[in-house]
Amino acid sequence: MPLSTRSSELELLDGAELDPVELRRNLREMAMLNRLPGGVSSSVSAVLGALNGRADASVLDIGAGSGDFARRLIRRRAVRVIVGDSRAEILAMARRNLAGTKGVEFVEADVRALPLLDGAVDVVHASLLLHHLPPAEAVDAFREMRRVARQAVVVNDLRRGLIPFVMSAAPVLAFARSRYTRHDGLASARRAYTLPEQDALAAQAGLRVAHRTPAWWPRVTTLYR
C-alpha cells in the first residue's frame, strides 16, 4: 500500500491475546527506542512546558506502556502521574517497573472513554497511541483527552511519509529482536497519520496546535490546547 494512504493493517499488540514473553521484550525494546530523538525526552519537555511551573501538577499518561515516560518526568519534576493503559497485562508490567516510585497512580483505561472527571488533570499525554485508532475513534480520543485536561493535550506520534518510514524502520530493523517490535514498528509507520490529518482530527475535538517539535522528524510531539 502506498504511503499516501493510511494503512488499516492491525498491529500484533492490538491482538486479543498477547504472548507474555514477546510483550516483555517489546516493552524493553520500546523503552530503548524511546531514547532516540523525538522520543520520551521530547514528551517530557512538552509536558513540563505546558505545566509551566504549576504547583501540585498532575498528568495522565494514557497508553503508558512500560511507564518509562512517567519515570523520566518524575525525575525532572515532582508531579502526580496517573499511568493508564487499556491492557491489564501491560499495566501490570508498568506497575512492576514503577514500584516504589512516588507520585504514581495506575488506572486501566481506554483513551476513548476515560474514567476520570472533567478537568481531572492538568495535562494528558499520549505517546504512540493515536495511530492505533481509526479516524472516528481518534476524534473520540481527542475529545476525551480535552475533556480531562485542564491545560493541554500532548501527543507524541509517528507521521506518515516515505522519509519518516525509512527513518523509523532503520532503528527498528537494526536493534529490535522481538517479533512484536519488528512487525509493529513497520506497521505503525504505515498506520500513522500525516500531521495535517492529525491536526484535522484534533480540530474536530476543539483542539488547536499550540507548539510542535520539528516537523521533519519521523516522530513529532504536538501540544494542543
Tab-separated table of C-alpha atoms in Angstrom:
chain	number	residue	atom	x	y	z
A	1	MET	CA	0.000	0.000	0.000
A	2	PRO	CA	1.452	3.424	-0.910
A	3	LEU	CA	2.252	5.700	1.997
A	4	SER	CA	-0.036	8.342	0.533
A	5	THR	CA	-2.856	6.271	2.035
A	6	ARG	CA	-3.079	5.308	5.694
A	7	SER	CA	-2.883	1.543	6.251
A	8	SER	CA	-5.543	-0.303	8.231
A	9	GLU	CA	-3.209	-3.224	8.980
A	10	LEU	CA	-3.575	-4.414	12.565
A	11	GLU	CA	-0.567	-4.473	14.850
A	12	LEU	CA	0.247	-7.559	16.900
A	13	LEU	CA	-0.155	-5.533	20.104
A	14	ASP	CA	-3.791	-4.966	19.139
A	15	GLY	CA	-4.488	-8.695	19.225
A	16	ALA	CA	-6.954	-10.273	21.635
A	17	GLU	CA	-4.193	-12.174	23.451
A	18	LEU	CA	-0.546	-11.275	23.903
A	19	ASP	CA	2.433	-13.576	24.356
A	20	PRO	CA	3.897	-12.505	27.737
A	21	VAL	CA	7.499	-13.231	26.695
A	22	GLU	CA	7.195	-11.273	23.450
A	23	LEU	CA	5.378	-8.491	25.285
A	24	ARG	CA	8.191	-8.086	27.829
A	25	ARG	CA	10.760	-7.999	25.017
A	26	ASN	CA	8.684	-5.467	23.126
A	27	LEU	CA	8.303	-3.125	26.089
A	28	ARG	CA	12.053	-3.288	26.809
A	29	GLU	CA	12.862	-2.532	23.183
A	30	MET	CA	10.320	0.292	23.004
A	31	ALA	CA	11.891	1.864	26.090
A	32	MET	CA	15.230	1.701	24.260
A	33	LEU	CA	13.803	3.182	21.041
A	34	ASN	CA	12.104	5.898	23.106
A	35	ARG	CA	15.572	7.262	23.923
A	36	LEU	CA	16.077	8.246	20.283
A	37	PRO	CA	15.385	11.832	19.150
A	38	GLY	CA	11.678	12.581	19.198
A	39	GLY	CA	11.060	10.015	21.898
A	40	VAL	CA	10.381	10.295	25.602
A	41	SER	CA	12.624	13.321	26.201
A	42	SER	CA	10.541	15.280	23.694
A	43	SER	CA	7.356	14.312	25.529
A	44	VAL	CA	8.791	15.278	28.907
A	45	SER	CA	9.885	18.697	27.636
A	46	ALA	CA	6.471	19.384	26.093
A	47	VAL	CA	4.584	18.374	29.238
A	48	LEU	CA	6.837	20.431	31.504
A	49	GLY	CA	6.363	23.393	29.191
A	50	ALA	CA	2.598	23.004	29.401
A	51	LEU	CA	2.716	22.788	33.198
A	52	ASN	CA	4.769	25.995	33.325
A	53	GLY	CA	5.853	25.511	36.950
A	54	ARG	CA	2.290	24.891	38.173
A	55	ALA	CA	2.152	23.773	41.802
A	56	ASP	CA	0.615	20.383	42.609
A	57	ALA	CA	0.644	19.492	38.918
A	58	SER	CA	-0.965	16.313	37.629
A	59	VAL	CA	-0.542	14.392	34.382
A	60	LEU	CA	-2.388	11.475	32.817
A	61	ASP	CA	-0.124	9.280	30.674
A	62	ILE	CA	-2.572	7.206	28.647
A	63	GLY	CA	-1.286	4.246	26.656
A	64	ALA	CA	1.655	4.282	29.017
A	65	GLY	CA	3.334	1.022	28.044
A	66	SER	CA	6.189	0.186	30.415
A	67	GLY	CA	5.926	3.517	32.252
A	68	ASP	CA	9.220	4.984	31.072
A	69	PHE	CA	7.638	8.401	30.414
A	70	ALA	CA	6.333	8.630	33.989
A	71	ARG	CA	9.742	7.695	35.394
A	72	ARG	CA	11.546	10.303	33.291
A	73	LEU	CA	9.005	13.016	34.063
A	74	ILE	CA	9.142	12.470	37.821
A	75	ARG	CA	12.944	12.577	37.716
A	76	ARG	CA	12.681	16.064	36.243
A	77	ARG	CA	9.922	17.318	38.500
A	78	ALA	CA	7.808	16.035	41.386
A	79	VAL	CA	4.345	15.733	39.823
A	80	ARG	CA	1.427	13.337	40.241
A	81	VAL	CA	1.249	10.977	37.276
A	82	ILE	CA	-1.679	8.702	36.521
A	83	VAL	CA	-0.342	5.829	34.437
A	84	GLY	CA	-3.100	4.412	32.254
A	85	ASP	CA	-3.382	1.629	29.710
A	86	SER	CA	-6.279	-0.333	28.271
A	87	ARG	CA	-4.396	-3.652	28.524
A	88	ALA	CA	-4.299	-5.148	32.004
A	89	GLU	CA	-1.159	-7.166	31.210
A	90	ILE	CA	0.722	-4.053	30.075
A	91	LEU	CA	-0.450	-2.079	33.094
A	92	ALA	CA	0.800	-4.882	35.364
A	93	MET	CA	4.282	-4.542	33.846
A	94	ALA	CA	4.201	-0.777	34.325
A	95	ARG	CA	3.302	-1.334	37.980
A	96	ARG	CA	6.342	-3.575	38.419
A	97	ASN	CA	8.650	-1.188	36.580
A	98	LEU	CA	7.477	1.788	38.662
A	99	ALA	CA	7.286	0.012	42.019
A	100	GLY	CA	8.433	2.384	44.731
A	101	THR	CA	8.160	5.478	42.527
A	102	LYS	CA	6.484	8.280	44.444
A	103	GLY	CA	3.580	10.191	42.957
A	104	VAL	CA	2.360	7.449	40.610
A	105	GLU	CA	-1.162	6.044	40.362
A	106	PHE	CA	-2.463	3.406	37.966
A	107	VAL	CA	-5.729	3.049	36.100
A	108	GLU	CA	-6.937	0.577	33.496
A	109	ALA	CA	-8.461	2.938	30.962
A	110	ASP	CA	-9.368	3.313	27.300
A	111	VAL	CA	-8.500	6.693	25.805
A	112	ARG	CA	-11.878	6.745	24.045
A	113	ALA	CA	-13.755	6.614	27.368
A	114	LEU	CA	-11.543	7.821	30.211
A	115	PRO	CA	-12.838	7.007	33.720
A	116	LEU	CA	-11.903	10.470	35.027
A	117	LEU	CA	-13.874	13.600	35.807
A	118	ASP	CA	-13.818	16.682	33.605
A	119	GLY	CA	-10.609	18.639	34.199
A	120	ALA	CA	-9.208	15.897	36.403
A	121	VAL	CA	-5.565	16.580	35.452
A	122	ASP	CA	-3.508	19.466	34.137
A	123	VAL	CA	-2.107	17.658	31.085
A	124	VAL	CA	-2.949	14.478	29.211
A	125	HIS	CA	-0.052	12.801	27.393
A	126	ALA	CA	-0.327	10.057	24.767
A	127	SER	CA	2.711	8.578	23.042
A	128	LEU	CA	2.499	6.191	20.067
A	129	LEU	CA	-1.200	5.685	20.781
A	130	LEU	CA	-3.124	7.748	18.253
A	131	HIS	CA	-2.057	5.763	15.195
A	132	HIS	CA	-3.710	2.648	16.641
A	133	LEU	CA	-7.118	4.300	16.193
A	134	PRO	CA	-9.159	4.801	13.008
A	135	PRO	CA	-10.167	8.415	12.353
A	136	ALA	CA	-13.569	8.466	14.079
A	137	GLU	CA	-12.109	6.830	17.189
A	138	ALA	CA	-9.124	9.172	17.113
A	139	VAL	CA	-11.555	12.108	17.288
A	140	ASP	CA	-13.258	10.434	20.258
A	141	ALA	CA	-9.841	10.085	21.893
A	142	PHE	CA	-9.033	13.753	21.336
A	143	ARG	CA	-12.406	14.749	22.809
A	144	GLU	CA	-11.814	12.645	25.895
A	145	MET	CA	-8.283	13.930	26.393
A	146	ARG	CA	-9.522	17.511	26.000
A	147	ARG	CA	-12.338	16.873	28.490
A	148	VAL	CA	-9.997	15.513	31.144
A	149	ALA	CA	-7.163	18.049	30.672
A	150	ARG	CA	-7.341	21.476	32.277
A	151	GLN	CA	-4.355	22.915	30.422
A	152	ALA	CA	-3.172	20.918	27.414
A	153	VAL	CA	-3.053	17.658	25.482
A	154	VAL	CA	0.360	16.397	24.357
A	155	VAL	CA	0.517	13.832	21.548
A	156	ASN	CA	3.799	12.181	20.550
A	157	ASP	CA	3.412	10.002	17.480
A	158	LEU	CA	4.828	8.923	14.166
A	159	ARG	CA	3.990	10.805	10.999
A	160	ARG	CA	3.312	9.022	7.736
A	161	GLY	CA	5.505	9.514	4.689
A	162	LEU	CA	8.356	7.876	2.778
A	163	ILE	CA	11.231	9.608	4.582
A	164	PRO	CA	9.651	9.170	8.068
A	165	PHE	CA	9.020	5.497	7.233
A	166	VAL	CA	12.677	4.914	6.354
A	167	MET	CA	13.871	6.827	9.437
A	168	SER	CA	11.522	4.850	11.693
A	169	ALA	CA	12.211	1.466	10.118
A	170	ALA	CA	16.015	1.712	10.259
A	171	PRO	CA	16.471	1.570	14.074
A	172	VAL	CA	13.676	-0.984	14.445
A	173	LEU	CA	15.276	-3.389	11.986
A	174	ALA	CA	18.772	-2.679	13.336
A	175	PHE	CA	18.136	-3.065	17.065
A	176	ALA	CA	14.826	-4.846	17.700
A	177	ARG	CA	14.641	-8.600	18.087
A	178	SER	CA	11.090	-9.020	19.362
A	179	ARG	CA	8.612	-10.223	16.759
A	180	TYR	CA	6.143	-7.656	18.097
A	181	THR	CA	8.572	-4.766	17.772
A	182	ARG	CA	9.776	-5.665	14.292
A	183	HIS	CA	6.283	-6.211	12.887
A	184	ASP	CA	4.522	-3.374	14.683
A	185	GLY	CA	7.342	-0.893	14.163
A	186	LEU	CA	6.815	-1.066	10.406
A	187	ALA	CA	3.038	-1.417	10.582
A	188	SER	CA	2.719	1.615	12.857
A	189	ALA	CA	4.681	3.786	10.417
A	190	ARG	CA	2.166	2.837	7.724
A	191	ARG	CA	-0.794	3.393	10.074
A	192	ALA	CA	0.376	6.797	11.259
A	193	TYR	CA	-1.418	9.991	10.313
A	194	THR	CA	0.205	12.834	8.447
A	195	LEU	CA	0.461	15.989	10.550
A	196	PRO	CA	-2.353	17.732	8.621
A	197	GLU	CA	-4.549	14.649	9.118
A	198	GLN	CA	-3.759	14.552	12.844
A	199	ASP	CA	-4.447	18.265	13.260
A	200	ALA	CA	-7.768	17.940	11.416
A	201	LEU	CA	-8.829	15.187	13.810
A	202	ALA	CA	-7.811	17.315	16.791
A	203	ALA	CA	-9.722	20.283	15.379
A	204	GLN	CA	-12.908	18.209	15.269
A	205	ALA	CA	-12.474	17.802	19.035
A	206	GLY	CA	-11.966	21.540	19.526
A	207	LEU	CA	-8.170	21.477	19.849
A	208	ARG	CA	-5.580	23.610	18.062
A	209	VAL	CA	-1.791	23.355	17.786
A	210	ALA	CA	-0.007	25.478	20.396
A	211	HIS	CA	3.511	24.083	19.946
A	212	ARG	CA	5.206	21.406	17.868
A	213	THR	CA	8.673	19.877	17.666
A	214	PRO	CA	10.441	19.953	14.264
A	215	ALA	CA	8.064	18.501	11.699
A	216	TRP	CA	10.769	16.700	9.714
A	217	TRP	CA	11.430	14.103	12.447
A	218	PRO	CA	9.674	10.749	11.970
A	219	ARG	CA	8.178	11.232	15.462
A	220	VAL	CA	6.660	14.596	16.288
A	221	THR	CA	5.387	15.894	19.601
A	222	THR	CA	2.443	18.293	19.422
A	223	LEU	CA	0.979	20.349	22.258
A	224	TYR	CA	-2.709	21.073	21.705
A	225	ARG	CA	-4.918	23.492	23.597
